[in-house]
Amino acid sequence: MMRVRRCRRAAARLVALVTLAMALALVPRPVHGDSVRDGDRALRAGRLEDAMRYYERGAAAGQAAGQAGVGRVWLRRGRLEKALEAFQRAQAMDADLAAAHYGQGEVLRRQGKCETAIPFFARATELDRRFPEAQLGLGNCLVAVGQYERGIAALDKGLRWGKEWRPRFLAARGAAWAAQDSLRAAGIDFTLAREEAPRDAAIRKAVGEFYMGRGTWALAVPELRVAVVLDSTDAEARYLLARALFYDERYDEALVEYRQLRERAPDYAPGLLGLGDLLHRAGAADPSRYVEARGPLQDYVRLEPSDPRGWSLLGRTLYRLGVRDSALDVMRRAEELGDTNDDLHSTLARAYAERGEWDQSLASFERGRPGPPDYPLLAQIYEVTGHPAQADSVYGLMLGADTTSATAAFAFNQRAKLRFRGKDFVAADSLFGRALALDPGIGEAWFYRGLTLRESGREREALAAMRRAAAIDSTSADRFFWLGALADGQGQAAEAERAFRRSLAIDSTGTLAATCYRQLGYGHLLKKRWKAAIPFLEQAVALAPQDAQAWLWLAQGSQNAGDRQRAAECYRRVIAIEPGNTEAARGLRTLSGTARPAR
């Protein structure tokens, strides 16, 4: 009986335990650890969107590992600033999370800041004694800062960490040997790494990076091609392949890789910058490439708003597309963020010059290093801002490099004009001669040479030079004005009249027009065509009301035409402008009857 009771009690306890187990099984279990593991699997498979979603779920639940996973996804996308923020948050959540320290070190390493990265890698390896990525980063950075022995010692540790990681540490150690020019030892390690992991994309990528570091782009390309084939989801590998092709001057192939990268990983920031840079460079030969460059560069600055390189390239692209105001704003932002690209400063200088902001333009040139293409504009800005000596110096630089081209002809002409303005007419004539010997079609050089010869008293030669200037610059009013003046001085009345009329046909309202009207009117006075002279002289005083000579001739023409009232008005205007003018005073006396008019 006792045995039966004991059996019943045991059975009851068993039923209770089973019931409890079943009840516990129905209680939902936390899935946050699963989220991080799911994120790891998605990341390894290259499913970045899925990985990010899983990691963010874990991070939202307070898991530092989930937050570090978010940083890893940003790393794969090349978004270094975002990655750094995520890893820093992970460290704030768990100061002893090795992945958070590793991630910060890896961001810094990719930014070329290995000195700063080393403590983060070291801390990660202290917290996790078997953390291959951190150990690799530590070894690579130690080598990068020249601590070769420590770096190789750090990499040697990874050689004992199994078949998956040993080849990667061999490749890294090979690069370390190569950095010390121990090429035989490097070759041995690279060969072993390839033999032990022939289908490991990371190994081929590492070898490709090594060749890129040594500037042997042609050797880097096949390694990186294999890496891309082995892992088509690795955006960094395809980016490195595109860069290697670019540096190897295989631009069309590089463009294909960049475009594929943009299709596969549209948010991979380095790829967008590389694509925009390549298209921008190609725009010099094919302006349609600037249109193509605009899109990826706009995407890049959206993703990396603190990187001045993106703003700089975008601004220069917009400038070449003719979007001047927007370009100027964007380039200013690049400059504020710290971009020091010489082409940025040159393009900014051109943009300011087009707006007539000469001081700003000059300041931009002086912040950069102007090259030969910038010299003509720079020299002219020096002239406009009243620095003729600096302008002359720049023209001298141009002629020091070349004395036979069209550019040299331009420099000789500009230098000659500086001499002309400085009244060194002998030197000016010589320089104009050199400019015209290189390019006889420079109308401006013939024009200023004519003025130079006139100042030197060589009127006949001056007239011949001005005829050449007018024939070349047939739409310039001043060419015909001076042709008329020189022809008139040489007694060529018919030629002078034709030249003055042509000048007025081009510009009938400018400052020279008044003189043309005056001289045409005077020509009629000489021929005693009083009424024919008056309309020209009326136009002259209307345009130049302070021209005493025009008023005097108008007075004389009106007087001889019988318009005594108008003549008196004009004589009074002459005296108002030139109180001591004796001809005007005599004219008034004649009109008042105290002197006889000249006939």
XYZ file of C-alpha atoms in Angstrom, residues 114-513:
400
model
C 47.063 54.440 -38.090
C 48.812 56.199 -35.213
C 45.401 56.939 -33.705
C 43.986 53.531 -34.653
C 46.629 51.386 -32.911
C 45.323 51.885 -29.310
C 41.819 50.845 -30.393
C 43.085 47.680 -32.091
C 45.293 46.894 -29.086
C 42.381 47.293 -26.667
C 40.188 45.050 -28.829
C 42.815 42.283 -28.775
C 43.146 42.633 -24.998
C 39.405 42.203 -24.537
C 39.220 39.310 -26.989
C 42.467 37.338 -27.275
C 41.264 35.617 -30.440
C 39.862 38.447 -32.564
C 41.386 37.944 -36.034
C 40.145 41.185 -37.629
C 41.473 43.262 -34.743
C 44.776 41.397 -34.755
C 45.136 41.974 -38.491
C 44.331 45.658 -38.106
C 46.873 45.995 -35.299
C 49.612 44.299 -37.305
C 48.874 46.284 -40.467
C 48.851 49.614 -38.646
C 52.078 48.892 -36.789
C 53.713 48.185 -40.142
C 52.164 51.326 -41.653
C 53.783 53.535 -38.989
C 57.165 51.849 -39.451
C 57.101 49.545 -36.389
C 57.957 46.521 -38.511
C 59.120 44.110 -35.821
C 56.089 44.683 -33.621
C 53.821 44.496 -36.635
C 55.217 41.179 -37.847
C 55.075 39.788 -34.302
C 51.383 40.743 -34.118
C 50.706 39.092 -37.486
C 52.602 35.931 -36.499
C 50.013 35.283 -33.788
C 47.300 34.875 -36.387
C 49.221 32.161 -38.250
C 48.121 29.712 -35.553
C 44.405 30.507 -35.844
C 43.348 27.842 -38.297
C 42.903 27.391 -42.032
C 40.445 30.264 -42.461
C 42.680 32.961 -41.033
C 46.239 31.701 -41.555
C 46.323 32.648 -45.286
C 45.085 36.156 -44.533
C 47.785 36.701 -41.946
C 50.342 35.296 -44.389
C 49.248 37.867 -46.987
C 49.424 40.664 -44.425
C 52.875 39.539 -43.322
C 53.939 39.425 -46.974
C 52.968 43.081 -47.299
C 54.957 43.819 -44.129
C 58.057 42.169 -45.600
C 57.582 44.089 -48.822
C 57.355 47.363 -46.901
C 60.905 46.640 -45.729
C 61.971 45.699 -49.287
C 62.363 42.065 -48.226
C 60.820 40.981 -51.508
C 61.933 37.335 -51.318
C 60.243 36.850 -47.925
C 57.185 38.725 -49.212
C 56.954 36.491 -52.274
C 57.091 33.358 -50.127
C 54.240 34.539 -47.890
C 52.057 35.654 -50.790
C 52.604 32.351 -52.592
C 51.747 30.331 -49.467
C 48.630 32.454 -48.893
C 47.410 31.798 -52.449
C 48.170 28.072 -52.260
C 46.433 27.616 -48.921
C 43.319 29.632 -49.888
C 43.040 29.755 -53.670
C 39.372 30.788 -53.512
C 39.563 33.265 -50.660
C 38.570 36.657 -52.055
C 40.109 38.441 -49.083
C 43.555 37.023 -49.956
C 43.378 38.188 -53.554
C 42.151 41.575 -52.425
C 45.020 41.859 -49.946
C 47.550 41.019 -52.657
C 45.914 43.550 -54.971
C 46.116 46.216 -52.266
C 49.793 45.396 -51.800
C 50.494 45.952 -55.500
C 48.501 49.185 -55.426
C 50.541 50.388 -52.470
C 53.704 49.873 -54.532
C 52.220 51.629 -57.562
C 52.279 48.491 -59.736
C 48.733 48.926 -60.999
C 49.018 46.392 -63.807
C 49.822 43.670 -61.266
C 47.030 44.761 -58.933
C 44.304 44.514 -61.586
C 44.255 40.694 -62.119
C 44.330 40.010 -58.372
C 41.431 42.352 -57.770
C 39.479 40.941 -60.725
C 39.715 37.499 -59.144
C 38.643 38.951 -55.782
C 35.550 40.456 -57.410
C 34.699 37.188 -59.153
C 35.078 35.232 -55.911
C 32.936 37.691 -53.933
C 30.743 39.891 -56.096
C 29.134 41.429 -53.002
C 32.385 43.022 -51.787
C 31.950 46.671 -52.800
C 35.410 47.593 -51.563
C 37.073 45.019 -53.838
C 35.267 46.360 -56.910
C 36.139 49.905 -55.869
C 39.821 48.983 -55.569
C 39.658 47.334 -58.993
C 38.209 50.507 -60.518
C 40.931 52.588 -58.853
C 43.684 50.284 -60.082
C 42.311 50.466 -63.635
C 42.142 54.250 -63.371
C 45.739 54.559 -62.205
C 46.792 52.138 -64.946
C 45.185 54.624 -67.400
C 42.549 52.100 -68.495
C 39.811 54.660 -68.101
C 37.031 52.974 -70.052
C 37.421 49.779 -68.022
C 37.503 51.782 -64.809
C 34.285 53.507 -65.823
C 32.595 50.134 -66.389
C 33.570 48.962 -62.890
C 32.468 52.206 -61.250
C 29.096 52.011 -62.968
C 28.610 48.402 -61.920
C 29.546 49.352 -58.391
C 26.947 52.106 -58.384
C 24.286 49.687 -59.612
C 25.161 47.038 -57.018
C 25.911 49.343 -54.081
C 24.308 52.748 -54.759
C 25.177 53.998 -51.265
C 28.845 52.966 -51.340
C 30.266 56.455 -50.921
C 33.875 55.941 -52.134
C 32.526 54.487 -55.380
C 30.349 57.546 -55.982
C 33.298 59.859 -55.405
C 35.533 57.801 -57.685
C 32.898 57.741 -60.443
C 32.299 61.477 -60.172
C 36.032 62.188 -60.204
C 36.614 60.053 -63.311
C 33.720 61.625 -65.200
C 34.815 65.124 -64.157
C 38.307 64.505 -65.504
C 36.871 63.119 -68.741
C 34.834 66.296 -69.153
C 37.886 68.211 -70.377
C 37.790 66.143 -73.591
C 34.048 65.415 -73.675
C 31.882 68.059 -71.936
C 28.912 65.668 -71.828
C 30.764 63.811 -69.086
C 30.189 66.760 -66.753
C 26.455 66.091 -67.016
C 27.054 62.449 -66.022
C 29.346 63.443 -63.145
C 26.755 65.646 -61.495
C 24.480 62.822 -60.263
C 27.015 60.659 -58.388
C 28.665 63.734 -56.876
C 25.338 65.037 -55.587
C 24.693 61.594 -54.082
C 28.143 61.634 -52.492
C 27.748 64.986 -50.737
C 24.361 63.812 -49.467
C 26.024 60.751 -47.931
C 29.247 62.463 -46.818
C 28.369 66.132 -46.220
C 31.526 66.818 -44.216
C 33.986 65.681 -46.909
C 35.320 68.723 -48.804
C 36.444 66.580 -51.756
C 32.871 65.893 -52.818
C 31.821 69.545 -52.585
C 34.952 70.588 -54.460
C 34.344 68.218 -57.368
C 30.638 69.045 -57.477
C 31.298 72.778 -57.491
C 33.871 72.556 -60.281
C 31.523 70.327 -62.279
C 28.641 72.786 -61.892
C 30.912 75.627 -62.996
C 31.811 73.791 -66.178
C 28.118 73.103 -66.765
C 27.493 76.852 -66.642
C 25.539 76.787 -63.366
C 27.693 79.640 -62.118
C 25.899 80.900 -58.980
C 25.280 77.426 -57.552
C 28.836 76.447 -58.419
C 30.225 79.396 -56.495
C 28.187 78.561 -53.386
C 29.254 74.895 -53.510
C 32.936 75.736 -54.038
C 32.844 78.185 -51.134
C 31.537 75.378 -48.945
C 34.364 73.086 -50.078
C 36.861 75.787 -49.193
C 35.256 76.315 -45.779
C 35.509 72.563 -45.119
C 39.236 72.677 -45.854
C 39.709 71.629 -49.478
C 43.070 72.816 -50.826
C 42.819 71.508 -54.389
C 44.612 73.895 -56.765
C 41.941 73.466 -59.425
C 39.316 74.507 -56.867
C 41.171 77.767 -56.199
C 41.665 78.399 -59.927
C 38.007 77.721 -60.702
C 36.888 79.927 -57.813
C 39.156 82.667 -59.138
C 37.558 82.410 -62.574
C 34.065 82.456 -61.097
C 34.837 85.609 -59.091
C 36.465 87.246 -62.130
C 33.337 86.660 -64.208
C 31.387 88.595 -61.568
C 33.952 91.414 -61.591
C 34.985 90.607 -58.012
C 38.663 91.146 -58.751
C 40.009 91.169 -55.187
C 38.215 87.914 -54.380
C 39.500 86.398 -57.603
C 43.065 87.413 -56.855
C 42.819 86.071 -53.295
C 41.631 82.693 -54.620
C 44.536 82.500 -57.051
C 46.987 83.355 -54.290
C 45.585 80.625 -52.003
C 46.380 78.018 -54.637
C 49.247 77.406 -57.013
C 48.264 78.918 -60.361
C 49.606 77.038 -63.361
C 50.254 78.061 -66.978
C 46.549 77.851 -67.964
C 45.800 80.410 -65.227
C 48.540 82.901 -66.112
C 46.647 84.968 -68.735
C 43.697 85.637 -66.427
C 45.901 86.165 -63.368
C 48.023 88.738 -65.186
C 44.973 90.602 -66.444
C 43.520 90.708 -62.921
C 46.791 92.212 -61.703
C 46.394 94.874 -64.391
C 42.779 95.631 -63.492
C 43.610 95.896 -59.786
C 46.499 98.284 -60.409
C 49.476 95.932 -60.072
C 51.299 96.318 -63.410
C 54.613 95.014 -62.080
C 53.035 91.738 -60.953
C 51.206 91.462 -64.270
C 54.459 91.973 -66.151
C 56.100 89.293 -64.017
C 53.385 86.772 -64.922
C 53.716 87.602 -68.628
C 57.432 87.014 -68.167
C 56.700 83.542 -66.765
C 54.590 82.783 -69.819
C 57.339 83.881 -72.183
C 59.969 82.039 -70.179
C 58.175 78.804 -71.008
C 57.215 79.575 -74.617
C 58.091 82.308 -77.129
C 56.665 80.855 -80.331
C 52.983 80.003 -79.827
C 49.754 81.991 -79.951
C 49.963 82.217 -76.154
C 53.367 83.854 -76.511
C 51.912 86.330 -79.010
C 49.251 87.220 -76.435
C 51.905 87.710 -73.733
C 54.068 89.905 -76.002
C 51.021 92.039 -76.844
C 50.001 92.448 -73.201
C 53.549 93.308 -72.163
C 53.736 95.846 -74.979
C 50.540 97.540 -73.745
C 52.084 97.837 -70.281
C 55.097 99.580 -71.844
C 52.773 101.833 -73.863
C 50.899 102.898 -70.725
C 54.230 103.530 -69.062
C 55.171 105.779 -72.053
C 58.136 103.565 -72.978
C 57.217 103.748 -76.644
C 60.445 102.272 -78.022
C 60.096 99.103 -75.938
C 56.361 98.937 -76.680
C 56.943 99.086 -80.452
C 59.504 96.292 -80.260
C 57.162 94.026 -78.281
C 54.212 94.760 -80.584
C 56.455 93.772 -83.455
C 57.254 90.418 -81.831
C 53.574 89.754 -81.160
C 52.642 90.513 -84.764
C 55.491 88.414 -86.112
C 53.913 85.429 -84.336
C 50.309 86.324 -85.190
C 49.663 89.091 -87.755
C 45.947 88.769 -87.076
C 46.005 90.442 -83.636
C 43.991 93.572 -84.371
C 44.643 94.982 -80.910
C 48.396 94.810 -81.456
C 48.084 96.788 -84.741
C 45.829 99.310 -82.975
C 48.167 99.967 -80.064
C 51.185 99.906 -82.348
C 49.505 102.654 -84.375
C 49.019 104.728 -81.220
C 52.608 104.022 -80.173
C 53.979 105.193 -83.525
C 51.778 108.295 -83.336
C 53.233 109.138 -79.927
C 56.710 108.633 -81.386
C 55.965 111.099 -84.193
C 55.902 108.434 -86.906
C 52.522 109.470 -88.305
C 52.698 107.758 -91.707
C 53.615 104.376 -90.119
C 50.938 104.938 -87.508
C 48.302 105.419 -90.218
C 49.374 102.204 -91.969
C 49.155 100.249 -88.692
C 45.709 101.693 -87.919
C 44.459 100.672 -91.366
C 45.453 97.071 -90.505
C 43.710 97.332 -87.115
C 40.465 98.590 -88.691
C 40.542 95.881 -91.358
C 40.862 93.162 -88.690
C 38.595 94.617 -85.978
C 35.917 95.851 -88.369
C 33.252 96.141 -85.657
C 35.270 98.294 -83.243
C 34.318 101.964 -83.297
C 37.573 103.122 -81.741
C 39.626 101.561 -84.571
C 37.825 103.684 -87.152
C 37.857 106.763 -84.934
C 41.638 106.694 -84.694
C 41.945 105.814 -88.354
C 39.943 108.958 -89.080
C 42.068 111.052 -86.723
C 45.350 109.826 -88.226
C 44.078 110.160 -91.787
C 42.922 113.700 -91.031
C 46.361 114.499 -89.640
C 47.945 113.279 -92.860
C 45.613 115.377 -94.985
C 43.582 112.374 -96.156
C 40.226 114.139 -95.798
C 38.135 111.641 -97.750
C 39.551 108.673 -95.860
C 39.066 110.514 -92.574
C 35.406 111.231 -93.356
C 34.761 107.605 -94.304
C 36.414 106.382 -91.099
C 34.481 108.781 -88.852
C 31.177 107.816 -90.498
C 31.995 104.121 -90.057
C 32.780 104.684 -86.390
C 29.399 106.372 -85.932
C 27.634 103.557 -87.755
C 29.049 101.169 -85.131
C 28.493 103.406 -82.089
C 26.665 106.724 -82.346
C 26.276 107.431 -78.623
C 29.630 106.683 -76.974
C 32.354 109.066 -75.888
C 34.152 108.836 -79.225
C 30.952 109.555 -81.168
